Each structure stands twice: as C-alpha cells, then as structure tokens.
mmCIF file of C-alpha atoms and ligand atoms in Angstrom:
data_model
loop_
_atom_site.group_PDB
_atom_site.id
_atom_site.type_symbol
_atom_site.label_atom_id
_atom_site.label_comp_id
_atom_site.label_asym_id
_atom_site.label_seq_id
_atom_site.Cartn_x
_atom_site.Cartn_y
_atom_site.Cartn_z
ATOM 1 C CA UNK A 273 -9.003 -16.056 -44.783
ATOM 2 C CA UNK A 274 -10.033 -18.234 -42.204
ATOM 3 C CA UNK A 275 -9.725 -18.952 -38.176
ATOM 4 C CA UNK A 276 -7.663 -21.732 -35.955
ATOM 5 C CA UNK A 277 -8.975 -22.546 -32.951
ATOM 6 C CA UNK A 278 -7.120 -25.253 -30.856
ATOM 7 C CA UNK A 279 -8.712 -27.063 -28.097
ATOM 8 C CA UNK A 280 -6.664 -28.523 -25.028
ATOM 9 C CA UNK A 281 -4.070 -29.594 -28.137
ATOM 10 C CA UNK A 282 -1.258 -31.970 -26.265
ATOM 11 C CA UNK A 283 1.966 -33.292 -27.841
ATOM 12 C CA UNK A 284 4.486 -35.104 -26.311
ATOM 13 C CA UNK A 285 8.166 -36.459 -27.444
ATOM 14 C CA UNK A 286 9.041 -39.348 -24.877
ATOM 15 C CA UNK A 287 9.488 -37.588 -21.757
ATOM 16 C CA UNK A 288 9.260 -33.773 -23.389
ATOM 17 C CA UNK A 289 5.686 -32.319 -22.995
ATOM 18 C CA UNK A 290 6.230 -30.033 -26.319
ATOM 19 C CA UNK A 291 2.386 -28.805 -25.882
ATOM 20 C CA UNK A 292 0.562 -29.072 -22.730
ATOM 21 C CA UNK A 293 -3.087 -28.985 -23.237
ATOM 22 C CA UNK A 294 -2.896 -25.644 -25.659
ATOM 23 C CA UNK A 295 -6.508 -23.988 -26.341
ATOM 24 C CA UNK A 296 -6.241 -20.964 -27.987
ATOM 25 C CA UNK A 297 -7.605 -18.818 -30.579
ATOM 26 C CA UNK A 298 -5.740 -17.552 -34.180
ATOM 27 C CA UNK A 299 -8.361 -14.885 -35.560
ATOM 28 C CA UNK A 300 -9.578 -14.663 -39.031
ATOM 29 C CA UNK A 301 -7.468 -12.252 -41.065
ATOM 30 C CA UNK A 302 -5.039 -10.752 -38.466
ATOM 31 C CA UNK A 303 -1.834 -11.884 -37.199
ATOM 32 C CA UNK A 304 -1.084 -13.630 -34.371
ATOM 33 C CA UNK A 305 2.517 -13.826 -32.856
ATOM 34 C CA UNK A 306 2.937 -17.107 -31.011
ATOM 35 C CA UNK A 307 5.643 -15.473 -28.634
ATOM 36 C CA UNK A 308 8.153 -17.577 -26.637
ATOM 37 C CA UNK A 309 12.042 -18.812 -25.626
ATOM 38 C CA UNK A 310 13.524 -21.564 -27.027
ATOM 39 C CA UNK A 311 11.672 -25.029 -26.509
ATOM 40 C CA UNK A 312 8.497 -23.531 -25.624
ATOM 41 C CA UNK A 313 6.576 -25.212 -28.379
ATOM 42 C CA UNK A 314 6.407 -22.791 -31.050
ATOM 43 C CA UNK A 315 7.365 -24.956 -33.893
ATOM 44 C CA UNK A 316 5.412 -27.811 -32.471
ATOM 45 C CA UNK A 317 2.101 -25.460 -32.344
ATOM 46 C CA UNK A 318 2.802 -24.641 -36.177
ATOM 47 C CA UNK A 319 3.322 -27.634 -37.378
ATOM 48 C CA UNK A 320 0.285 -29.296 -35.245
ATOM 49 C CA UNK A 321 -1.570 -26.234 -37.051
ATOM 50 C CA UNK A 322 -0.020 -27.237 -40.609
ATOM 51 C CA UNK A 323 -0.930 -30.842 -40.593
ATOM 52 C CA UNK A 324 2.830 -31.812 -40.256
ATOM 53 C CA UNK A 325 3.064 -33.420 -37.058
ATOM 54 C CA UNK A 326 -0.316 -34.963 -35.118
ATOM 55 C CA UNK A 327 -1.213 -33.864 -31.418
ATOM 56 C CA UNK A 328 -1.737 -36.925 -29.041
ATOM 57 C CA UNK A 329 -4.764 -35.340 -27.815
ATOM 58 C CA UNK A 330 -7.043 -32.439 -28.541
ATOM 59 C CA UNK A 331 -8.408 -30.644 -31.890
ATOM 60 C CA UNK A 332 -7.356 -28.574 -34.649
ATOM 61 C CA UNK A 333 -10.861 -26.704 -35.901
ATOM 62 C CA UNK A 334 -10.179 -24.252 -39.124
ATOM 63 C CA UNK A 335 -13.430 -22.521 -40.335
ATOM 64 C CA UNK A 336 -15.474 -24.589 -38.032
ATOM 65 C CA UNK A 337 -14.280 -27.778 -38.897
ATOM 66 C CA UNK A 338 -11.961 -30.178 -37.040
ATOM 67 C CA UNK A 339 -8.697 -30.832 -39.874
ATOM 68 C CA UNK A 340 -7.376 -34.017 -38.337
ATOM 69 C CA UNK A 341 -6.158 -35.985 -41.288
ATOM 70 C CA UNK A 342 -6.113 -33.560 -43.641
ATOM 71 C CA UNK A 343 -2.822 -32.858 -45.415
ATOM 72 C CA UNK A 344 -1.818 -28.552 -45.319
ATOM 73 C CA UNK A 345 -2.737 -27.842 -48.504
ATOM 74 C CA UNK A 346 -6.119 -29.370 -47.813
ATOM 75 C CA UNK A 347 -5.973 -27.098 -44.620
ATOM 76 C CA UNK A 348 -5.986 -24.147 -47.033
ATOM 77 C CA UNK A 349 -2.691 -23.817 -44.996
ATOM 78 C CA UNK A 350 1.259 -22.727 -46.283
ATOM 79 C CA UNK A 351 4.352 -22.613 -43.991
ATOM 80 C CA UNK A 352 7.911 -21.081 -44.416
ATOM 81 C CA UNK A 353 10.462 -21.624 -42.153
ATOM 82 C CA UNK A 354 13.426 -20.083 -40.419
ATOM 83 C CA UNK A 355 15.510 -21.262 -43.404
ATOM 84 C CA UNK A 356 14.469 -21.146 -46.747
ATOM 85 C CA UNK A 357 15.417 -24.978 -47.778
ATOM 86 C CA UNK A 358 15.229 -24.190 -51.643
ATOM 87 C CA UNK A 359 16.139 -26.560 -53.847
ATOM 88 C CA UNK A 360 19.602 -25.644 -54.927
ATOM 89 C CA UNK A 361 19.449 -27.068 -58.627
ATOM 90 C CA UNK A 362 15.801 -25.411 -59.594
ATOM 91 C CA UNK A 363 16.058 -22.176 -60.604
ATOM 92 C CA UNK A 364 13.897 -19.422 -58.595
ATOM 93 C CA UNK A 365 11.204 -19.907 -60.633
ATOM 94 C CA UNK A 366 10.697 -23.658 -60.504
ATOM 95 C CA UNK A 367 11.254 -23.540 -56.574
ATOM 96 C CA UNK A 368 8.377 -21.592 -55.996
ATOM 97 C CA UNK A 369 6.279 -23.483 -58.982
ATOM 98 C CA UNK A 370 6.906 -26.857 -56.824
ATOM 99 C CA UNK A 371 4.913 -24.943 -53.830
ATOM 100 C CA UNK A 372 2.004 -25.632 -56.490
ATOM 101 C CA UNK A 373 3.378 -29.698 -57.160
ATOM 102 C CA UNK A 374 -0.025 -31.150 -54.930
ATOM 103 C CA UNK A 375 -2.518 -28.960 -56.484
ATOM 104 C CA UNK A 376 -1.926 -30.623 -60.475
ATOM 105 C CA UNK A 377 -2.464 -27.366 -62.356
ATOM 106 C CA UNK A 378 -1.963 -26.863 -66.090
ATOM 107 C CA UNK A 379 1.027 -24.504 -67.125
ATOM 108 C CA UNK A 380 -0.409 -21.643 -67.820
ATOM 109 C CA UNK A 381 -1.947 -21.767 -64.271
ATOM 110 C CA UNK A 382 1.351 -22.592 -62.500
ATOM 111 C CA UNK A 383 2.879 -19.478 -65.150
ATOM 112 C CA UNK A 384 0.099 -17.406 -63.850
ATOM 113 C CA UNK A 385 0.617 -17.950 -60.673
ATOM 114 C CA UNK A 386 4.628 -18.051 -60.427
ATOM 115 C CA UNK A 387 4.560 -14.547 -61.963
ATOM 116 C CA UNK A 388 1.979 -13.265 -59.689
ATOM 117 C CA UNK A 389 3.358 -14.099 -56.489
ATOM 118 C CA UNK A 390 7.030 -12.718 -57.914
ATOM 119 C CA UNK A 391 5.241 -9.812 -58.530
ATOM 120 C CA UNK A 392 3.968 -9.421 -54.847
ATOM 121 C CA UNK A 393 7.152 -10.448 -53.589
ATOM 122 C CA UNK A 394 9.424 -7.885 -55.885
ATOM 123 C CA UNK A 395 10.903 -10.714 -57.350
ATOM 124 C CA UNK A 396 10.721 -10.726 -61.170
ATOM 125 C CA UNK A 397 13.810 -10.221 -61.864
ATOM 126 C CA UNK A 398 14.985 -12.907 -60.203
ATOM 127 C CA UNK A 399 13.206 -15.859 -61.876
ATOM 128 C CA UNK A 400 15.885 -17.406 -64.058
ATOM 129 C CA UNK A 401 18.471 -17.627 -60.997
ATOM 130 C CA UNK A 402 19.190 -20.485 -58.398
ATOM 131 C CA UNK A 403 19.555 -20.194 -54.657
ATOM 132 C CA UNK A 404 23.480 -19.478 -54.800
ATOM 133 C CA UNK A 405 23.187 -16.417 -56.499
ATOM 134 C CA UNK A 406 20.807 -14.848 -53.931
ATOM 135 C CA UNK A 407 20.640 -13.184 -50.798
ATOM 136 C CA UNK A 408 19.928 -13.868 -47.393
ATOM 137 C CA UNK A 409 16.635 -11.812 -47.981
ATOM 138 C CA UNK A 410 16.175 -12.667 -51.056
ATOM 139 C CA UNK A 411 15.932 -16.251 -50.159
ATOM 140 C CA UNK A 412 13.595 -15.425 -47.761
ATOM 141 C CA UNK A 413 11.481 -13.719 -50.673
ATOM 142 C CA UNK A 414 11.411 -17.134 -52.702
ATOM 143 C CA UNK A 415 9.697 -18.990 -49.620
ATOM 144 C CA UNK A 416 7.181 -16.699 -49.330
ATOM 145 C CA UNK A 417 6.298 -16.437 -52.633
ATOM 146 C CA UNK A 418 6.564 -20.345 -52.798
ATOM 147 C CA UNK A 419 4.075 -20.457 -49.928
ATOM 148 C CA UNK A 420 1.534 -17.689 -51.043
ATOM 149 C CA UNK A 421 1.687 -19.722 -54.690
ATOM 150 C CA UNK A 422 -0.966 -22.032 -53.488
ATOM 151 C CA UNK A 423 -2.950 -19.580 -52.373
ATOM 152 C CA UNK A 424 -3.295 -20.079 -48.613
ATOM 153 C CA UNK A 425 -5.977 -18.723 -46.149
ATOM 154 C CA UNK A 426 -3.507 -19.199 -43.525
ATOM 155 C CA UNK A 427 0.063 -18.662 -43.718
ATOM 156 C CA UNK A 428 2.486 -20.423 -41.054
ATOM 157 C CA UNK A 429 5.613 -18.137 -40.023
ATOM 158 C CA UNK A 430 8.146 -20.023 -38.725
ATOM 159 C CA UNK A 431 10.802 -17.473 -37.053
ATOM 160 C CA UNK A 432 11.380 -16.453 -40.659
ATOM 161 C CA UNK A 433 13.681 -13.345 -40.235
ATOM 162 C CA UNK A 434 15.337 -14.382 -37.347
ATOM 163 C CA UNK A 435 18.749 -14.973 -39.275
ATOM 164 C CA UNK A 436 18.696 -12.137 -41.461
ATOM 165 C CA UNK A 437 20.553 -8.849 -40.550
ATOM 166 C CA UNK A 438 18.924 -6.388 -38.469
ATOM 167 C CA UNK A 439 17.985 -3.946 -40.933
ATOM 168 C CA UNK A 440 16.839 -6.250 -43.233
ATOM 169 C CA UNK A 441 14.668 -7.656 -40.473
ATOM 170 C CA UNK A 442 13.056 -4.711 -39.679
ATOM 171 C CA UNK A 443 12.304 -3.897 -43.369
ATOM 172 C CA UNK A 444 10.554 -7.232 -44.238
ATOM 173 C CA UNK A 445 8.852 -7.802 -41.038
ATOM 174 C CA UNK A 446 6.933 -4.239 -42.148
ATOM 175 C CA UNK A 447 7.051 -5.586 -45.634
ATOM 176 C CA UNK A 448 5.540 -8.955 -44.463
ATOM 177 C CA UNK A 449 2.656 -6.331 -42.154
ATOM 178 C CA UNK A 450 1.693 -5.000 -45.491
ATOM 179 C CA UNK A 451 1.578 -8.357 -46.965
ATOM 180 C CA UNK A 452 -0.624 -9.274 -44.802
ATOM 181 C CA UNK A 453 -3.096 -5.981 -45.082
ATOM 182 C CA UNK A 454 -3.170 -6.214 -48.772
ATOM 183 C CA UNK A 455 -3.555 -10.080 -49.172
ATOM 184 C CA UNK A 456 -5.878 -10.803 -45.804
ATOM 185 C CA UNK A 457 -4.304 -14.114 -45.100
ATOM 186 C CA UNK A 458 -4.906 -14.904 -41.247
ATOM 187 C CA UNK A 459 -1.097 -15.116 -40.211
ATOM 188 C CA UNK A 460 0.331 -17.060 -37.061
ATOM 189 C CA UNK A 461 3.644 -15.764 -37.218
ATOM 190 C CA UNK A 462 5.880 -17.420 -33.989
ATOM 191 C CA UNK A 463 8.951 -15.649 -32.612
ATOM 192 C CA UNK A 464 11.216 -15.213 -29.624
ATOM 193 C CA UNK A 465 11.840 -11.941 -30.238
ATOM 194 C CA UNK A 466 9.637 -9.972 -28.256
ATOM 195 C CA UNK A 467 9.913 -6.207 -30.171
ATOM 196 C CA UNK A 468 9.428 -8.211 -32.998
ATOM 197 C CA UNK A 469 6.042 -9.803 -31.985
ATOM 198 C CA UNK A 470 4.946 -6.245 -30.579
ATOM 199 C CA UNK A 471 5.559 -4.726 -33.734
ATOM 200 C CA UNK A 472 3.724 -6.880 -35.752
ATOM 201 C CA UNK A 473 0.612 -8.706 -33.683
ATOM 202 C CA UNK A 474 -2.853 -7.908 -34.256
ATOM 203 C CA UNK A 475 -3.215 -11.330 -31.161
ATOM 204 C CA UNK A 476 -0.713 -12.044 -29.143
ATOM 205 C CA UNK A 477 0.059 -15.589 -27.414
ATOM 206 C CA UNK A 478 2.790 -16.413 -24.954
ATOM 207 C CA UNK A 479 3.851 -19.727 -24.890
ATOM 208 C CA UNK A 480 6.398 -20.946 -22.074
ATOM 209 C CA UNK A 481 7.194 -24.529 -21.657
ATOM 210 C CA UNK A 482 4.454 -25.704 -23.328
ATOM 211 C CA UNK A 483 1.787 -23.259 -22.278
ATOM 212 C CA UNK A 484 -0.403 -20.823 -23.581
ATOM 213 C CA UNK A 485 0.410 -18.279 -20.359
ATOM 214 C CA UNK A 486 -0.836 -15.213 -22.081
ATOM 215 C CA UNK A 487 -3.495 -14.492 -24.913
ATOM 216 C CA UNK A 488 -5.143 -11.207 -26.089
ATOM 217 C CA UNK A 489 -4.202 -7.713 -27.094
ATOM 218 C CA UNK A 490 -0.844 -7.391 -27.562
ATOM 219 C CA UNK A 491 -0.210 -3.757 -25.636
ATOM 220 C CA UNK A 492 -2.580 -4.889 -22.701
ATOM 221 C CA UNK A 493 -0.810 -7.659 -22.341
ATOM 222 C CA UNK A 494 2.640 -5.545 -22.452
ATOM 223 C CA UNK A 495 1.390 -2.970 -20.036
ATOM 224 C CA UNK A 496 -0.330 -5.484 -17.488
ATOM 225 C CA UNK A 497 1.293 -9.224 -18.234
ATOM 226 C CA UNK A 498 -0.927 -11.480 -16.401
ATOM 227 C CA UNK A 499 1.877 -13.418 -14.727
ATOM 228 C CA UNK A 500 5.562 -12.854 -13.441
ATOM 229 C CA UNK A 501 6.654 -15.119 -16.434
ATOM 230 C CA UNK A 502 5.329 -13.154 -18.955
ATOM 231 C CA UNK A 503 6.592 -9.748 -17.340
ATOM 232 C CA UNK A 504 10.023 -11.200 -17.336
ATOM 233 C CA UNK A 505 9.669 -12.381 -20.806
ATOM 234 C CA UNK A 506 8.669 -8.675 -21.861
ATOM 235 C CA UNK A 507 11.642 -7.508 -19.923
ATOM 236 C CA UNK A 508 10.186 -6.203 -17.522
ATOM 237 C CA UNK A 509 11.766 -4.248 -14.266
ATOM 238 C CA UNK A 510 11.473 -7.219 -11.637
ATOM 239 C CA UNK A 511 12.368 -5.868 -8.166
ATOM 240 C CA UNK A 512 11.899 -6.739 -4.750
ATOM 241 C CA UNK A 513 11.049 -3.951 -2.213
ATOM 242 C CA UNK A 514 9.753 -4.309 1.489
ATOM 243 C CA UNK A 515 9.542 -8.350 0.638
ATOM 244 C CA UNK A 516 7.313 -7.666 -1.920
ATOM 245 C CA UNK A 517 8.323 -8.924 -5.946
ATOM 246 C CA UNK A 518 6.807 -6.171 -8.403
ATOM 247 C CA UNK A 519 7.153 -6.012 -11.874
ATOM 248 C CA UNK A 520 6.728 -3.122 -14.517
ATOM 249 C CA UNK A 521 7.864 -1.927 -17.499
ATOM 250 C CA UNK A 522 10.707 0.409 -18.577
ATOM 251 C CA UNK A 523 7.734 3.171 -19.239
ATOM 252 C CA UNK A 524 6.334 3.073 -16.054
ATOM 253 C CA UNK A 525 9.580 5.208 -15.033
ATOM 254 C CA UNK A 526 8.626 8.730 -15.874
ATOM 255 C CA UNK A 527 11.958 10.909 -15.940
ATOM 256 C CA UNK A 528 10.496 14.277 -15.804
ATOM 257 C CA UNK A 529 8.639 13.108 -12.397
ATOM 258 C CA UNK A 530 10.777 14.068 -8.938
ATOM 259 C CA UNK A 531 9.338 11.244 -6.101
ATOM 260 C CA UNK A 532 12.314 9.195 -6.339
ATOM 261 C CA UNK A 533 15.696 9.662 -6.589
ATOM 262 C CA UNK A 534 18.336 6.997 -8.309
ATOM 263 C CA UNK A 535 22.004 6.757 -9.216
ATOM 264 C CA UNK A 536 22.526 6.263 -13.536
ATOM 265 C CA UNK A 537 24.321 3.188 -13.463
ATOM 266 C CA UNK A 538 24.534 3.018 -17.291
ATOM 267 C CA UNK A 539 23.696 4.640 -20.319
ATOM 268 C CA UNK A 540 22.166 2.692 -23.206
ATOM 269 C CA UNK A 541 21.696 5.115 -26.243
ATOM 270 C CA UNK A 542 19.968 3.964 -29.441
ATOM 271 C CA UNK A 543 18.049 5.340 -32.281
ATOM 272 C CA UNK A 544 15.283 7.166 -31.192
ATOM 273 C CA UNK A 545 14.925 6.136 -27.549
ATOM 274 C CA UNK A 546 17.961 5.118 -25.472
ATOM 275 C CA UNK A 547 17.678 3.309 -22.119
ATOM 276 C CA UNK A 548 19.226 3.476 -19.071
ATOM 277 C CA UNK A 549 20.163 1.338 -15.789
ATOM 278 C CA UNK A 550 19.213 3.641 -12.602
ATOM 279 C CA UNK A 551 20.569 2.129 -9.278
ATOM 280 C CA UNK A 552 17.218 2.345 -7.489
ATOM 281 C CA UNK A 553 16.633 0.829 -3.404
ATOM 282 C CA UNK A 554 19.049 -1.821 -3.877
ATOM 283 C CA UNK A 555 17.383 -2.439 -7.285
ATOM 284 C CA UNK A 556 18.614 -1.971 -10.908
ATOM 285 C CA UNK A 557 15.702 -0.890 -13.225
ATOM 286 C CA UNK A 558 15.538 0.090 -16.650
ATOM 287 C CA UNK A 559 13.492 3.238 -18.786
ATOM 288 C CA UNK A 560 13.380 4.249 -21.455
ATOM 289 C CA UNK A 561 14.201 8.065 -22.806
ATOM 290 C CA UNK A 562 14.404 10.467 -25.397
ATOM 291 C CA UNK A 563 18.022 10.077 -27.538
ATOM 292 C CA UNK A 564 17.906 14.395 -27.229
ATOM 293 C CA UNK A 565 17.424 13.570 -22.999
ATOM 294 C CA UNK A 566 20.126 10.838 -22.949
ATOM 295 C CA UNK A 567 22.852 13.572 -23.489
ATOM 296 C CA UNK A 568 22.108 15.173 -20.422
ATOM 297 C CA UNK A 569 22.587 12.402 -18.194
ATOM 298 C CA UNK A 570 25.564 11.134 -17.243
ATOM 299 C CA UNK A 571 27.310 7.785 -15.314
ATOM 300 C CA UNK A 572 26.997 8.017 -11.701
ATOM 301 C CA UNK A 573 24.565 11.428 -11.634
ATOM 302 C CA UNK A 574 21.628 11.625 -9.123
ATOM 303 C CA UNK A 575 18.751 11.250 -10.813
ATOM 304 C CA UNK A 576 15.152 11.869 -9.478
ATOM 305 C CA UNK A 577 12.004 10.310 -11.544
ATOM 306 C CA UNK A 578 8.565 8.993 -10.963
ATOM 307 C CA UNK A 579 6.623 5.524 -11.209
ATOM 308 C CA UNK A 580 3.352 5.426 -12.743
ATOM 309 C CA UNK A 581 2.131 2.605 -10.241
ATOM 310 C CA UNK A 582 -0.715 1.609 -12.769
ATOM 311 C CA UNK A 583 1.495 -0.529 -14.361
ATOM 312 C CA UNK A 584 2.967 -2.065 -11.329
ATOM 313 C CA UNK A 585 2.268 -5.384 -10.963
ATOM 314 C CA UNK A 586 2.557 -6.922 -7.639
ATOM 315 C CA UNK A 587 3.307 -10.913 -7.005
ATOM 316 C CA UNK A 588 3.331 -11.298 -3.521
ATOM 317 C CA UNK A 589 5.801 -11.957 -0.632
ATOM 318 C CA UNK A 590 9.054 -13.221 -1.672
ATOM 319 C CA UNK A 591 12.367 -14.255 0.142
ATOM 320 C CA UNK A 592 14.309 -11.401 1.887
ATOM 321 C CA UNK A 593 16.089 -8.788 0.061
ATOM 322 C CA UNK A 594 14.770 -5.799 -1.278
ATOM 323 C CA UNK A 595 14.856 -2.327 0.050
ATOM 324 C CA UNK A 596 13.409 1.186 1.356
ATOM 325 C CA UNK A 597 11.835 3.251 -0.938
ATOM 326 C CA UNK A 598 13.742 6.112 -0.933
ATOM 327 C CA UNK A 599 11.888 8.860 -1.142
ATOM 328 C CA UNK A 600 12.924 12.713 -1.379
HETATM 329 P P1 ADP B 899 10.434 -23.864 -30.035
HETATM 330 O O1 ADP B 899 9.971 -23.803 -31.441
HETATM 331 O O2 ADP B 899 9.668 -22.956 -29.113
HETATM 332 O O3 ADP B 899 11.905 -23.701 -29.884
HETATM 333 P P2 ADP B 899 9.821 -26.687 -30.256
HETATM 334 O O4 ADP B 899 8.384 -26.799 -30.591
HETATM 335 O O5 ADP B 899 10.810 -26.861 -31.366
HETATM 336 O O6 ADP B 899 10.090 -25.331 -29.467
HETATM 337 O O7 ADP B 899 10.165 -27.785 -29.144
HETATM 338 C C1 ADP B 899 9.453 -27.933 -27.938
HETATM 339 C C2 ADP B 899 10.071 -29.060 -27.145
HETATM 340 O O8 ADP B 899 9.841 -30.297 -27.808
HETATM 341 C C3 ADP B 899 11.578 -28.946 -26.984
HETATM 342 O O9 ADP B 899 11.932 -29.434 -25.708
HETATM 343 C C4 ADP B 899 12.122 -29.844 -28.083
HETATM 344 O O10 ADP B 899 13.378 -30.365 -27.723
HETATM 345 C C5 ADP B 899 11.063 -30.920 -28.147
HETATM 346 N N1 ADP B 899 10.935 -31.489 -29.498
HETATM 347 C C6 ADP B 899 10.463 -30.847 -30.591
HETATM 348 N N2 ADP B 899 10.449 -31.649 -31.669
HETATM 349 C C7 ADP B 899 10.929 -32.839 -31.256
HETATM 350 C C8 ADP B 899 11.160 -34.115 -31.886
HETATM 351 N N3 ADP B 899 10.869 -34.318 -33.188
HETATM 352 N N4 ADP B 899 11.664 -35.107 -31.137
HETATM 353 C C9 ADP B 899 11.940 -34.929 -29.825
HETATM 354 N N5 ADP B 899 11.744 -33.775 -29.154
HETATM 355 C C10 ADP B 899 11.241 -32.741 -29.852
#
C-alpha cells in the first residue's frame, strides 16, 4: 500500500481549468472519496494520479517519490472505470489476464493470478464466459478483478457503481469496503454521490470546479462543512433568517425538542429513516426521523422541534429575505 500526495497539481483543456492548483493528500491504506458534481475534476484528478493524462504544472509524489513519466503500472497503480470496457470477444478469463499484458509473466503466473483474483471477486464460475452473457454487476466484478490482477498498491475508482441498480450498489460498495480491509490497497475512490462517499471514506475530499474545497474526516466535515459550497453539496438546510445565510444539516433538527414550531410540508418516508419538509420562518428545511415517528405526522400538522445550533453554520449577511424566528 502506498500514499499520493499532490502538490498545487494544475490541468487545463483550452479554456477549461479541469484542476486548479490541487494539493492534497490520499493516505496509505484507507480510502479516500474524491467527492464532487459533474465537471469538477474528478476524472481528471484520477487519471493525473494514474499516469494517463499529464498535469501542466505541479507533482504527483507516491511513496515519496515524484511519478512523472512513469507509466500506471510502474506507479504500482490500477484503475476501473464507470464502465467496464471489456473486450467483448475474450472470454472472462482472458479479459482480466490482459490486466497482466505489461508485466510479461509466464502462464502459470498469469493462471495463478487469474484464479486468485476470481476467487476474491466470487467469480470462478464465470471464467469461460464473455461480456454478453453477464451482468451489470457482474461486469463490474471482471474490472476489478482485471485491475487487482497486477497487483496494485493503489487502486483508482472511477464512479464504478454509479450505473448499477440501487441495491446492487449498495451491496458492492460494502463488498468493495471489505475489499479494501482485507487486501490494504490505498483506494481513491471518486463519486458524486454524496451518501455514497460517506459510507465508504476513511478521507474525504471535495472537489468543486476544480478545487480541493474540503479535505479531512469525513463526519467532521459533514457536521461542520468549511464553506457554504460544501454544505450545499452535503444537502444541507440553507436558510436565510434576520439577513443572515445559515446552513446545517437535516440532524441538527431534533423532533422531540419544543423551541420552534413548523408546518409538515411533506412527508418523505424511506427505509429506516424518512425525512420530512417542515415550513419553518419563511424557510423550508429538511430532518430526518424515525420510519416508526413518520406515521404520526401528518401533511399540514403543527409541528414543534428544536435546533442543535452546534451545527449551525453561519455565512454572513446576505440579500433581503428571510424571516422571524418564531418562537413558542
Ligand atoms: P468530473 O469527473 O468531475 O465530471 P472531469 O475531470 O471529467 O470532471 O472534467 C473536468 C472539466 O474538464 C470539465 O469541464 C470537462 O468538460 C473538462 N475536460 C475533461 N477532459 C477533457 C478533455 N479531454 N478535453 C477537453 N475538456 C475536458
């Protein structure tokens, strides 16, 4: 296993500043979710990382040592992507064997090695098919296990569950936690899906528009986002009362508390914890609460409730709007 550090990394397509001068820090034998919308750099950062694309400017140190040159196998590094890209005419087998095509092993090493990581990836009995005859998941399985052939110290996550259904999501993104616990690979795993990267991240970075606007522990930075783009990227409650733009998340609203008093605008249930819309000042915010709870509220009911104002953030002064606190 082994640790990326970046240093004031900058990439730019024509105009498009993909990275802006991106230091950050991808620890040894954890994984870090490189969180972020659409066109925020992600890929870019991973493939920077893998030895795919070059930065204009900055350095890529793994173990120490800056990589620039190097190709990713040489990086100690493996990458799988959103979509699989297997090759449709090599059976499962041979697709992950050509993960090991740079390294020139004999056949009993590449056999050795093919069955090992179809072993890992509960996928023996699937080494004589091709790509058509397997599932989304599946798929998914064979890229992995084409990546973790070469034996990696880091592994490069590329939104890889993103298209897959949502249980099968949820059930490989645990899958690829324990993965990671037995094999010790330092993962950078990058994502837009922000339950996803909270689920999963030992380190969490934000990334928006080509900065690193967040770094560190993933719940500290969920409880107490350092700026008002992170919060909103956490979905946060963002309101504006007396002037004053505030942020906090759908926990701070404590429902068995009574200094407040709200109108349920709308009921959201879901497994385990359902949320709700409470028409609050002249505010909509969101919490969080018990499925067993949710049956007791209904549309258009008074509802009183609490804030924990620890994990209120406050951004200063903004624009007109907002309202009273209403206090019982
Ligand atoms: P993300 O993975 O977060 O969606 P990307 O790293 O793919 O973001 O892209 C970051 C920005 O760089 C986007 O504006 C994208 O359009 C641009 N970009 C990425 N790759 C290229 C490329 N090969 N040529 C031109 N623009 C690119």
């Amino acid at each position: 296993m082994s640790e990326v550090v970046l240093r004031e990394v900058t990439k730019k397509f024509g105009d498009t500043i993909a990275l802006d001068s991106v230091s950050s820090y991808f620890p040894r034998g954890k994984i870090t979710v490189v969180l972020g919308p659409s066109g925020s750099g992600k890929s870019t950062l991973l493939r920077i990382i893998s030895g795919l694309e070059n930065p204009d400017r900055g350095d890529i140190i793994i173990d120490g040592e800056e990589v620039e040159g190097l190709e990713p196998y040489q990086r100690g590094v493996a990458m799988v992507f959103q979509y699989p890209a297997l090759f449709p005419h090599l059976s499962v087998y041979d697709n992950i064997a050509f993960g090991l095509e740079p390294l020139k092993l004999d056949k009993k090493e590449i056999d050795d090695r093919v069955k090992a990581a179809a072993e890992t990836l509960e996928i023996k009995d699937l080494l004589d098919r091709y790509p058509s005859m397997l599932s989304g998941g599946e798929m998914q399985r064979v890229a992995l296990a084409r990546a973790l052939v070469v034996r990696p110290r880091i592994l490069l996550l590329d939104e890889p569950l993103s298209h897959l259904d949502v249980n099968l999501r949820t059930k490989l993104r645990r899958e690829l936690v324990d993965l990671q616990r037995r094999l010790s690979i330092t993962f950078i795993y990058v994502t837009h899906d922000q339950d996803e990267a909270l689920e999963i991240s030992d380190h969490l970075i934000i990334l928006n528009q080509g900065k690193v606007i967040e770094e560190g522990e993933p719940l500290k930075i969920y409880l107490a986002p350092n700026s008002i783009e992170s919060a909103r990227f956490l979905s946060h409650n963002i309101i504006v009362i007396n002037d004053e733009l505030i942020s906090f998340p759908p926990e701070a609203v404590i429902l068995d508390g009574d200094d407040e008093y709200g109108v349920v605008e709308s009921i959201y249930p879901a497994r385990g914890y359902g949320s709700i819309a409470i028409r609050w000042t002249n505010n909509v915010i969101y919490a969080y609460v018990p499925l067993e709870q949710i049956q007791n509220l209904s549309q258009g009911a008074t509802i009183r409730f609490s804030i924990n104002y620890e994990l209120v953030r406050k951004w200063g002064k903004r624009g007109v709007g907002g309202g009273e606190l209403h206090r019982v």
